[in-house]
Structures are given as structure tokens and as C-alpha cells.
């Protein structure tokens, strides 16, 4: 993983501004699938399976990236993907076109923290490996709560730092590498979720080694 990318992601809780995100991902879009795409593959599949199980058809995938999840979605869902990075989106559009993914309705350049969708536009919103990259993770959750219908599902999969236990030790040991890998080693559930969110959330450890966790919220 090139240094500049990790450098762009360093800082308190990965507080990146939109331009830094665009610059980082424009530079690494071409190689993304072969490094992070692989590490995150099992967790991405599990998150998409949770999307498929959730009721309703209209799905918003925020931070859709190169569209690695697009072919995994059920053909019964209707997917709208958004991303800040033009280069990542171009690869997602290419993938959807080449694979003839008819369940992909739209791939749009848009900020997940302030979308142009009307309230209640979607049954489900999913954010995979995005929460620790956006400048204001709480604003992300607030926006997802706005665009998802009452009673709909919000799913986030991400690396969240542990407070104790063997993974805590592992994270400390690998802290320098983890920032290079695109997530901040100190990004905690509390950085994104309010206590009332966490009280009602279902949280599941994902492979490999519980490195990622899937958080499911009912809106
Ligand atoms: C680590 S990649 C994850 C991509 C994809 N979800 C996956 O599973 O491979 C993070 C993506 O989030 C996008 N992103 C970061 N901040 C964003 C924001 N505020 N709004 C929309 N997309 C954003 C980045 O451009 C990048 O494509």
C-alpha cells in the first residue's frame, strides 16, 4: 500500500475532508480490488447477505467504490450506489455494464453525508468499509436515518477498534500497518454511533478474525 494513501488517512479518527478522500481514491482506484478488495471479501459477502435478507427492494449502497459488491446483491433488490470518487465510480460503472447487472439502477457521484435523496427513499442503506473514511461519521448515520424509511434497515460493516482482549493487543501491534490499509486503528463504535443507536444494534464479528464487524440498525 503506497505511503501517501496511508498518510492521507492518518489523523484523529480518520477525519478526512472530501478533497483528501477524492485525491486518495483517485490515485489508488486501479489497484484497490487486488489489495483491500481481497482482505475485505468475506465481510463484504456477509454484509450483502444481510442486505438480501432485509425486507424491501430499494437499496442505497454508500461508498460503492469500484462496485465489488454489486454482483453479489440479489437480483430482487434495486441498487443505487453513490461515491465521492469519480475514478472509483468509473470502475463500478464499467463492472455493472460488463456484467449486465440490471439490478443496479444508478451509480452517482454524491457525498454520503449530505445526499440529494428525499427522506424515506430507501428500504435499506448499506455502508461497507466507509464509516472510518468519511469526515464526520455521525453525520453519515444521521443522513442514512433520513433517507431510509421508518422501519427500514441500516447496515454498516467496518473495522472498529476493541477496548480489550486479544484483538486489542493485535490492533496495537499492527496499528502502523492498519492506517496504511485504509482504516484508523483507533476508530471505535462510539465514534460513529450514539448510545441510543448502540442500544438497539445487532453487532456481529466478521471474518477474518473478527477484524471487521457488521452493525445492523432498525430505523
Ligand atoms: C474503503 S472504500 C470501500 C468501497 C466499497 N464499499 C467496498 O466494499 O469495496 C471507501 C469508499 O468510500 C468512498 N467515500 C468516502 N467518503 C465518502 C463520502 N463522504 N461519500 C461518498 N463516498 C465516500 C471512497 O471514495 C471509497 O470509494
PDB file of C-alpha atoms and ligand atoms in Angstrom:
ATOM      1  CA  UNK A   1       0.000   0.000   0.000  1.00  0.00           C
ATOM      2  CA  UNK A   2       1.581   3.281  -1.022  1.00  0.00           C
ATOM      3  CA  UNK A   3       2.558   5.660   1.772  1.00  0.00           C
ATOM      4  CA  UNK A   4       0.660   8.717   0.548  1.00  0.00           C
ATOM      5  CA  UNK A   5      -2.611   6.872   0.911  1.00  0.00           C
ATOM      6  CA  UNK A   6      -1.912   5.943   4.500  1.00  0.00           C
ATOM      7  CA  UNK A   7      -0.718   9.463   5.209  1.00  0.00           C
ATOM      8  CA  UNK A   8      -3.965  10.851   3.835  1.00  0.00           C
ATOM      9  CA  UNK A   9      -5.904   8.584   6.167  1.00  0.00           C
ATOM     10  CA  UNK A  10      -3.974   9.376   9.310  1.00  0.00           C
ATOM     11  CA  UNK A  11      -5.304  11.824  11.853  1.00  0.00           C
ATOM     12  CA  UNK A  12      -7.792  11.770  14.711  1.00  0.00           C
ATOM     13  CA  UNK A  13     -10.453   9.183  13.809  1.00  0.00           C
ATOM     14  CA  UNK A  14      -9.596   9.475  10.107  1.00  0.00           C
ATOM     15  CA  UNK A  15     -11.025  12.970   9.886  1.00  0.00           C
ATOM     16  CA  UNK A  16     -10.618  13.389   6.165  1.00  0.00           C
ATOM     17  CA  UNK A  17     -12.052  16.143   4.121  1.00  0.00           C
ATOM     18  CA  UNK A  18     -13.784  15.361   0.867  1.00  0.00           C
ATOM     19  CA  UNK A  19     -10.877  16.550  -1.285  1.00  0.00           C
ATOM     20  CA  UNK A  20      -8.387  14.338   0.553  1.00  0.00           C
ATOM     21  CA  UNK A  21     -10.703  11.353   0.004  1.00  0.00           C
ATOM     22  CA  UNK A  22     -11.080  12.133  -3.696  1.00  0.00           C
ATOM     23  CA  UNK A  23      -7.312  12.505  -4.095  1.00  0.00           C
ATOM     24  CA  UNK A  24      -6.511   9.294  -2.219  1.00  0.00           C
ATOM     25  CA  UNK A  25      -9.044   7.169  -4.066  1.00  0.00           C
ATOM     26  CA  UNK A  26      -8.317   8.651  -7.489  1.00  0.00           C
ATOM     27  CA  UNK A  27      -4.739   7.533  -7.005  1.00  0.00           C
ATOM     28  CA  UNK A  28      -5.486   4.002  -5.835  1.00  0.00           C
ATOM     29  CA  UNK A  29      -8.715   3.137  -7.652  1.00  0.00           C
ATOM     30  CA  UNK A  30      -6.854   0.990 -10.177  1.00  0.00           C
ATOM     31  CA  UNK A  31      -5.193  -1.245  -7.583  1.00  0.00           C
ATOM     32  CA  UNK A  32      -7.952  -1.236  -4.931  1.00  0.00           C
ATOM     33  CA  UNK A  33      -9.543  -4.584  -5.832  1.00  0.00           C
ATOM     34  CA  UNK A  34      -6.296  -6.518  -5.572  1.00  0.00           C
ATOM     35  CA  UNK A  35      -5.388  -5.430  -2.011  1.00  0.00           C
ATOM     36  CA  UNK A  36      -8.237  -4.142   0.153  1.00  0.00           C
ATOM     37  CA  UNK A  37     -10.819  -5.880  -2.009  1.00  0.00           C
ATOM     38  CA  UNK A  38      -9.287  -9.223  -1.096  1.00  0.00           C
ATOM     39  CA  UNK A  39      -8.857  -8.631   2.650  1.00  0.00           C
ATOM     40  CA  UNK A  40     -12.441  -7.467   2.957  1.00  0.00           C
ATOM     41  CA  UNK A  41     -14.041 -10.065   0.687  1.00  0.00           C
ATOM     42  CA  UNK A  42     -15.618 -12.338   3.354  1.00  0.00           C
ATOM     43  CA  UNK A  43     -17.044  -9.413   5.324  1.00  0.00           C
ATOM     44  CA  UNK A  44     -18.434  -7.824   2.139  1.00  0.00           C
ATOM     45  CA  UNK A  45     -20.204 -11.085   1.220  1.00  0.00           C
ATOM     46  CA  UNK A  46     -21.687 -11.359   4.719  1.00  0.00           C
ATOM     47  CA  UNK A  47     -22.899  -7.759   4.648  1.00  0.00           C
ATOM     48  CA  UNK A  48     -24.543  -8.222   1.249  1.00  0.00           C
ATOM     49  CA  UNK A  49     -26.201 -11.421   2.521  1.00  0.00           C
ATOM     50  CA  UNK A  50     -27.673  -9.337   5.363  1.00  0.00           C
ATOM     51  CA  UNK A  51     -28.925  -6.803   2.799  1.00  0.00           C
ATOM     52  CA  UNK A  52     -30.549  -9.637   0.805  1.00  0.00           C
ATOM     53  CA  UNK A  53     -32.343 -10.915   3.931  1.00  0.00           C
ATOM     54  CA  UNK A  54     -33.721  -7.492   4.815  1.00  0.00           C
ATOM     55  CA  UNK A  55     -37.235  -6.689   3.603  1.00  0.00           C
ATOM     56  CA  UNK A  56     -37.781  -4.212   0.779  1.00  0.00           C
ATOM     57  CA  UNK A  57     -36.218  -3.689  -2.633  1.00  0.00           C
ATOM     58  CA  UNK A  58     -34.773  -0.173  -2.714  1.00  0.00           C
ATOM     59  CA  UNK A  59     -31.151  -0.298  -1.534  1.00  0.00           C
ATOM     60  CA  UNK A  60     -28.711   2.587  -1.164  1.00  0.00           C
ATOM     61  CA  UNK A  61     -25.061   1.499  -1.162  1.00  0.00           C
ATOM     62  CA  UNK A  62     -22.936   4.404   0.042  1.00  0.00           C
ATOM     63  CA  UNK A  63     -19.242   4.495  -0.800  1.00  0.00           C
ATOM     64  CA  UNK A  64     -19.894   1.913  -3.503  1.00  0.00           C
ATOM     65  CA  UNK A  65     -16.240   2.194  -4.572  1.00  0.00           C
ATOM     66  CA  UNK A  66     -15.259   0.031  -7.553  1.00  0.00           C
ATOM     67  CA  UNK A  67     -18.536  -1.843  -7.197  1.00  0.00           C
ATOM     68  CA  UNK A  68     -17.092  -5.060  -5.767  1.00  0.00           C
ATOM     69  CA  UNK A  69     -20.404  -5.755  -4.004  1.00  0.00           C
ATOM     70  CA  UNK A  70     -22.632  -5.019  -6.998  1.00  0.00           C
ATOM     71  CA  UNK A  71     -22.597  -8.550  -8.498  1.00  0.00           C
ATOM     72  CA  UNK A  72     -23.228 -10.049  -5.033  1.00  0.00           C
ATOM     73  CA  UNK A  73     -26.588  -8.330  -4.486  1.00  0.00           C
ATOM     74  CA  UNK A  74     -29.799 -10.256  -5.016  1.00  0.00           C
ATOM     75  CA  UNK A  75     -31.371  -9.568  -8.409  1.00  0.00           C
ATOM     76  CA  UNK A  76     -34.579  -8.830  -6.484  1.00  0.00           C
ATOM     77  CA  UNK A  77     -33.090  -5.667  -4.985  1.00  0.00           C
ATOM     78  CA  UNK A  78     -32.757  -2.343  -6.817  1.00  0.00           C
ATOM     79  CA  UNK A  79     -29.366  -0.819  -6.073  1.00  0.00           C
ATOM     80  CA  UNK A  80     -28.412   2.850  -6.105  1.00  0.00           C
ATOM     81  CA  UNK A  81     -24.702   3.345  -5.449  1.00  0.00           C
ATOM     82  CA  UNK A  82     -23.028   6.627  -4.545  1.00  0.00           C
ATOM     83  CA  UNK A  83     -19.405   7.609  -4.074  1.00  0.00           C
ATOM     84  CA  UNK A  84     -17.288  10.745  -3.779  1.00  0.00           C
ATOM     85  CA  UNK A  85     -14.571   9.428  -6.072  1.00  0.00           C
ATOM     86  CA  UNK A  86     -15.144   9.757  -9.813  1.00  0.00           C
ATOM     87  CA  UNK A  87     -12.390   7.217 -10.524  1.00  0.00           C
ATOM     88  CA  UNK A  88     -13.862   4.585  -8.186  1.00  0.00           C
ATOM     89  CA  UNK A  89     -17.330   5.168  -9.681  1.00  0.00           C
ATOM     90  CA  UNK A  90     -15.994   4.804 -13.219  1.00  0.00           C
ATOM     91  CA  UNK A  91     -14.799   1.306 -12.307  1.00  0.00           C
ATOM     92  CA  UNK A  92     -18.152   0.486 -10.679  1.00  0.00           C
ATOM     93  CA  UNK A  93     -20.000   1.614 -13.827  1.00  0.00           C
ATOM     94  CA  UNK A  94     -17.674  -0.469 -16.006  1.00  0.00           C
ATOM     95  CA  UNK A  95     -18.265  -3.535 -13.811  1.00  0.00           C
ATOM     96  CA  UNK A  96     -22.052  -3.095 -13.875  1.00  0.00           C
ATOM     97  CA  UNK A  97     -22.052  -2.658 -17.663  1.00  0.00           C
ATOM     98  CA  UNK A  98     -19.698  -5.561 -18.368  1.00  0.00           C
ATOM     99  CA  UNK A  99     -21.625  -7.934 -16.115  1.00  0.00           C
ATOM    100  CA  UNK A 100     -25.022  -6.669 -17.290  1.00  0.00           C
ATOM    101  CA  UNK A 101     -26.182  -6.014 -13.725  1.00  0.00           C
ATOM    102  CA  UNK A 102     -29.779  -4.992 -14.302  1.00  0.00           C
ATOM    103  CA  UNK A 103     -30.491  -4.645 -10.587  1.00  0.00           C
ATOM    104  CA  UNK A 104     -28.072  -1.681 -10.486  1.00  0.00           C
ATOM    105  CA  UNK A 105     -30.279   1.335 -11.150  1.00  0.00           C
ATOM    106  CA  UNK A 106     -27.907   4.263 -10.620  1.00  0.00           C
ATOM    107  CA  UNK A 107     -24.279   4.974  -9.762  1.00  0.00           C
ATOM    108  CA  UNK A 108     -23.956   8.605  -8.741  1.00  0.00           C
ATOM    109  CA  UNK A 109     -21.226  10.970  -7.605  1.00  0.00           C
ATOM    110  CA  UNK A 110     -22.510  12.202  -4.259  1.00  0.00           C
ATOM    111  CA  UNK A 111     -21.446  12.820  -0.663  1.00  0.00           C
ATOM    112  CA  UNK A 112     -22.971  10.216   1.652  1.00  0.00           C
ATOM    113  CA  UNK A 113     -23.100  12.756   4.471  1.00  0.00           C
ATOM    114  CA  UNK A 114     -25.396  15.105   2.540  1.00  0.00           C
ATOM    115  CA  UNK A 115     -27.223  13.342  -0.287  1.00  0.00           C
ATOM    116  CA  UNK A 116     -29.844  14.806  -2.587  1.00  0.00           C
ATOM    117  CA  UNK A 117     -32.337  11.975  -1.954  1.00  0.00           C
ATOM    118  CA  UNK A 118     -35.712  12.701  -0.458  1.00  0.00           C
ATOM    119  CA  UNK A 119     -36.411  11.450   3.032  1.00  0.00           C
ATOM    120  CA  UNK A 120     -37.530   7.827   3.146  1.00  0.00           C
ATOM    121  CA  UNK A 121     -36.330   6.994  -0.386  1.00  0.00           C
ATOM    122  CA  UNK A 122     -34.846   3.595   0.504  1.00  0.00           C
ATOM    123  CA  UNK A 123     -35.786   0.410   2.361  1.00  0.00           C
ATOM    124  CA  UNK A 124     -32.160  -0.397   3.184  1.00  0.00           C
ATOM    125  CA  UNK A 125     -28.879   1.523   3.312  1.00  0.00           C
ATOM    126  CA  UNK A 126     -25.525  -0.217   3.475  1.00  0.00           C
ATOM    127  CA  UNK A 127     -22.073   1.284   4.032  1.00  0.00           C
ATOM    128  CA  UNK A 128     -19.181  -1.153   3.603  1.00  0.00           C
ATOM    129  CA  UNK A 129     -15.752  -0.005   4.823  1.00  0.00           C
ATOM    130  CA  UNK A 130     -16.816   3.634   4.547  1.00  0.00           C
ATOM    131  CA  UNK A 131     -17.563   4.740   8.119  1.00  0.00           C
ATOM    132  CA  UNK A 132     -13.927   5.257   9.142  1.00  0.00           C
ATOM    133  CA  UNK A 133     -13.150   7.162   5.944  1.00  0.00           C
ATOM    134  CA  UNK A 134     -15.901   9.818   5.914  1.00  0.00           C
ATOM    135  CA  UNK A 135     -15.028  13.144   7.568  1.00  0.00           C
ATOM    136  CA  UNK A 136     -17.963  13.048  10.004  1.00  0.00           C
ATOM    137  CA  UNK A 137     -19.203   9.507  10.756  1.00  0.00           C
ATOM    138  CA  UNK A 138     -22.110  10.692  12.918  1.00  0.00           C
ATOM    139  CA  UNK A 139     -23.340  12.880  10.048  1.00  0.00           C
ATOM    140  CA  UNK A 140     -23.257   9.755   7.882  1.00  0.00           C
ATOM    141  CA  UNK A 141     -25.531   7.843  10.275  1.00  0.00           C
ATOM    142  CA  UNK A 142     -27.865  10.844  10.549  1.00  0.00           C
ATOM    143  CA  UNK A 143     -28.154  11.077   6.766  1.00  0.00           C
ATOM    144  CA  UNK A 144     -28.756   7.331   6.422  1.00  0.00           C
ATOM    145  CA  UNK A 145     -31.503   7.575   9.049  1.00  0.00           C
ATOM    146  CA  UNK A 146     -33.081  10.377   6.984  1.00  0.00           C
ATOM    147  CA  UNK A 147     -33.056   8.620   3.586  1.00  0.00           C
ATOM    148  CA  UNK A 148     -34.163   5.206   4.885  1.00  0.00           C
ATOM    149  CA  UNK A 149     -37.884   4.680   5.534  1.00  0.00           C
ATOM    150  CA  UNK A 150     -39.028   4.342   9.124  1.00  0.00           C
ATOM    151  CA  UNK A 151     -38.729   0.646   9.966  1.00  0.00           C
ATOM    152  CA  UNK A 152     -36.064   0.123   7.266  1.00  0.00           C
ATOM    153  CA  UNK A 153     -32.558  -1.267   7.817  1.00  0.00           C
ATOM    154  CA  UNK A 154     -29.173   0.442   8.061  1.00  0.00           C
ATOM    155  CA  UNK A 155     -26.134  -1.815   7.814  1.00  0.00           C
ATOM    156  CA  UNK A 156     -22.513  -0.826   8.316  1.00  0.00           C
ATOM    157  CA  UNK A 157     -19.505  -3.074   8.087  1.00  0.00           C
ATOM    158  CA  UNK A 158     -16.184  -1.685   9.219  1.00  0.00           C
ATOM    159  CA  UNK A 159     -13.161  -2.220  11.338  1.00  0.00           C
ATOM    160  CA  UNK A 160     -13.929  -0.970  14.862  1.00  0.00           C
ATOM    161  CA  UNK A 161     -11.181  -0.934  17.482  1.00  0.00           C
ATOM    162  CA  UNK A 162     -11.598  -3.205  20.514  1.00  0.00           C
ATOM    163  CA  UNK A 163     -11.491  -1.966  24.068  1.00  0.00           C
ATOM    164  CA  UNK A 164      -9.748  -5.085  25.457  1.00  0.00           C
ATOM    165  CA  UNK A 165      -8.905  -8.739  24.734  1.00  0.00           C
ATOM    166  CA  UNK A 166      -6.587 -10.455  22.233  1.00  0.00           C
ATOM    167  CA  UNK A 167      -7.756  -8.321  19.281  1.00  0.00           C
ATOM    168  CA  UNK A 168      -6.903  -5.178  21.257  1.00  0.00           C
ATOM    169  CA  UNK A 169      -3.310  -6.419  21.566  1.00  0.00           C
ATOM    170  CA  UNK A 170      -3.207  -7.380  17.898  1.00  0.00           C
ATOM    171  CA  UNK A 171      -4.530  -3.967  16.864  1.00  0.00           C
ATOM    172  CA  UNK A 172      -1.890  -2.184  18.942  1.00  0.00           C
ATOM    173  CA  UNK A 173       0.829  -4.314  17.326  1.00  0.00           C
ATOM    174  CA  UNK A 174      -0.487  -3.665  13.830  1.00  0.00           C
ATOM    175  CA  UNK A 175      -1.511  -0.021  14.329  1.00  0.00           C
ATOM    176  CA  UNK A 176       1.021   1.392  11.822  1.00  0.00           C
ATOM    177  CA  UNK A 177       0.021  -1.161   9.191  1.00  0.00           C
ATOM    178  CA  UNK A 178      -3.699  -0.664   9.746  1.00  0.00           C
ATOM    179  CA  UNK A 179      -3.551   3.033   8.918  1.00  0.00           C
ATOM    180  CA  UNK A 180      -1.760   2.102   5.711  1.00  0.00           C
ATOM    181  CA  UNK A 181      -4.532  -0.384   4.989  1.00  0.00           C
ATOM    182  CA  UNK A 182      -7.114   2.355   4.974  1.00  0.00           C
ATOM    183  CA  UNK A 183      -8.678   2.325   8.405  1.00  0.00           C
ATOM    184  CA  UNK A 184      -7.683   4.093  11.562  1.00  0.00           C
ATOM    185  CA  UNK A 185      -6.683   1.614  14.248  1.00  0.00           C
ATOM    186  CA  UNK A 186      -8.457   3.709  16.888  1.00  0.00           C
ATOM    187  CA  UNK A 187     -11.852   4.066  15.160  1.00  0.00           C
ATOM    188  CA  UNK A 188     -14.390   2.924  17.750  1.00  0.00           C
ATOM    189  CA  UNK A 189     -18.086   2.155  17.643  1.00  0.00           C
ATOM    190  CA  UNK A 190     -18.633   5.207  19.876  1.00  0.00           C
ATOM    191  CA  UNK A 191     -17.098   7.480  17.227  1.00  0.00           C
ATOM    192  CA  UNK A 192     -19.990   6.835  14.916  1.00  0.00           C
ATOM    193  CA  UNK A 193     -22.924   5.607  16.983  1.00  0.00           C
ATOM    194  CA  UNK A 194     -24.797   7.449  19.716  1.00  0.00           C
ATOM    195  CA  UNK A 195     -25.579   5.355  22.828  1.00  0.00           C
ATOM    196  CA  UNK A 196     -29.220   5.005  21.699  1.00  0.00           C
ATOM    197  CA  UNK A 197     -28.026   3.616  18.317  1.00  0.00           C
ATOM    198  CA  UNK A 198     -25.817   1.059  20.028  1.00  0.00           C
ATOM    199  CA  UNK A 199     -28.545   0.026  22.465  1.00  0.00           C
ATOM    200  CA  UNK A 200     -30.720  -1.224  19.608  1.00  0.00           C
ATOM    201  CA  UNK A 201     -27.972  -2.504  17.297  1.00  0.00           C
ATOM    202  CA  UNK A 202     -27.120  -6.079  16.346  1.00  0.00           C
ATOM    203  CA  UNK A 203     -23.328  -6.383  16.121  1.00  0.00           C
ATOM    204  CA  UNK A 204     -21.683  -9.445  14.525  1.00  0.00           C
ATOM    205  CA  UNK A 205     -17.989 -10.280  14.174  1.00  0.00           C
ATOM    206  CA  UNK A 206     -16.914 -10.962  10.602  1.00  0.00           C
ATOM    207  CA  UNK A 207     -14.036 -12.934   9.139  1.00  0.00           C
ATOM    208  CA  UNK A 208     -11.077 -12.769   9.142  1.00  0.00           C
ATOM    209  CA  UNK A 209     -10.530 -12.942  12.944  1.00  0.00           C
ATOM    210  CA  UNK A 210     -13.345 -10.534  13.743  1.00  0.00           C
ATOM    211  CA  UNK A 211     -11.279  -7.790  12.145  1.00  0.00           C
ATOM    212  CA  UNK A 212     -14.494  -6.315  10.754  1.00  0.00           C
ATOM    213  CA  UNK A 213     -17.855  -6.026  12.480  1.00  0.00           C
ATOM    214  CA  UNK A 214     -21.298  -5.784  10.935  1.00  0.00           C
ATOM    215  CA  UNK A 215     -23.660  -3.376  12.690  1.00  0.00           C
ATOM    216  CA  UNK A 216     -27.372  -3.637  11.882  1.00  0.00           C
ATOM    217  CA  UNK A 217     -29.760  -0.889  12.940  1.00  0.00           C
ATOM    218  CA  UNK A 218     -33.514  -0.642  12.502  1.00  0.00           C
ATOM    219  CA  UNK A 219     -34.541   2.833  11.507  1.00  0.00           C
TER     220      UNK A 219
HETATM  221  C1  LIG B   1     -12.568   1.558   1.516  1.00  0.00           C
HETATM  222  S1  LIG B   1     -13.533   2.071   0.137  1.00  0.00           S
HETATM  223  C2  LIG B   1     -14.918   0.921   0.210  1.00  0.00           C
HETATM  224  C3  LIG B   1     -15.525   0.663  -1.156  1.00  0.00           C
HETATM  225  C4  LIG B   1     -16.620  -0.397  -1.207  1.00  0.00           C
HETATM  226  N1  LIG B   1     -17.686  -0.114  -0.277  1.00  0.00           N
HETATM  227  C5  LIG B   1     -16.069  -1.778  -0.964  1.00  0.00           C
HETATM  228  O1  LIG B   1     -16.710  -2.550  -0.249  1.00  0.00           O
HETATM  229  O2  LIG B   1     -15.025  -2.110  -1.511  1.00  0.00           O
HETATM  230  C6  LIG B   1     -14.285   3.559   0.725  1.00  0.00           C
HETATM  231  C7  LIG B   1     -15.090   4.273  -0.364  1.00  0.00           C
HETATM  232  O3  LIG B   1     -15.877   5.289   0.272  1.00  0.00           O
HETATM  233  C8  LIG B   1     -15.878   6.426  -0.560  1.00  0.00           C
HETATM  234  N2  LIG B   1     -16.231   7.578   0.287  1.00  0.00           N
HETATM  235  C9  LIG B   1     -15.516   8.117   1.295  1.00  0.00           C
HETATM  236  N3  LIG B   1     -16.168   9.150   1.849  1.00  0.00           N
HETATM  237  C10 LIG B   1     -17.336   9.265   1.167  1.00  0.00           C
HETATM  238  C11 LIG B   1     -18.443  10.150   1.263  1.00  0.00           C
HETATM  239  N4  LIG B   1     -18.485  11.132   2.185  1.00  0.00           N
HETATM  240  N5  LIG B   1     -19.478   9.989   0.408  1.00  0.00           N
HETATM  241  C12 LIG B   1     -19.446   9.003  -0.518  1.00  0.00           C
HETATM  242  N6  LIG B   1     -18.433   8.137  -0.673  1.00  0.00           N
HETATM  243  C13 LIG B   1     -17.379   8.265   0.167  1.00  0.00           C
HETATM  244  C14 LIG B   1     -14.470   6.461  -1.129  1.00  0.00           C
HETATM  245  O4  LIG B   1     -14.392   7.280  -2.285  1.00  0.00           O
HETATM  246  C15 LIG B   1     -14.250   4.965  -1.413  1.00  0.00           C
HETATM  247  O5  LIG B   1     -14.684   4.611  -2.711  1.00  0.00           O
END
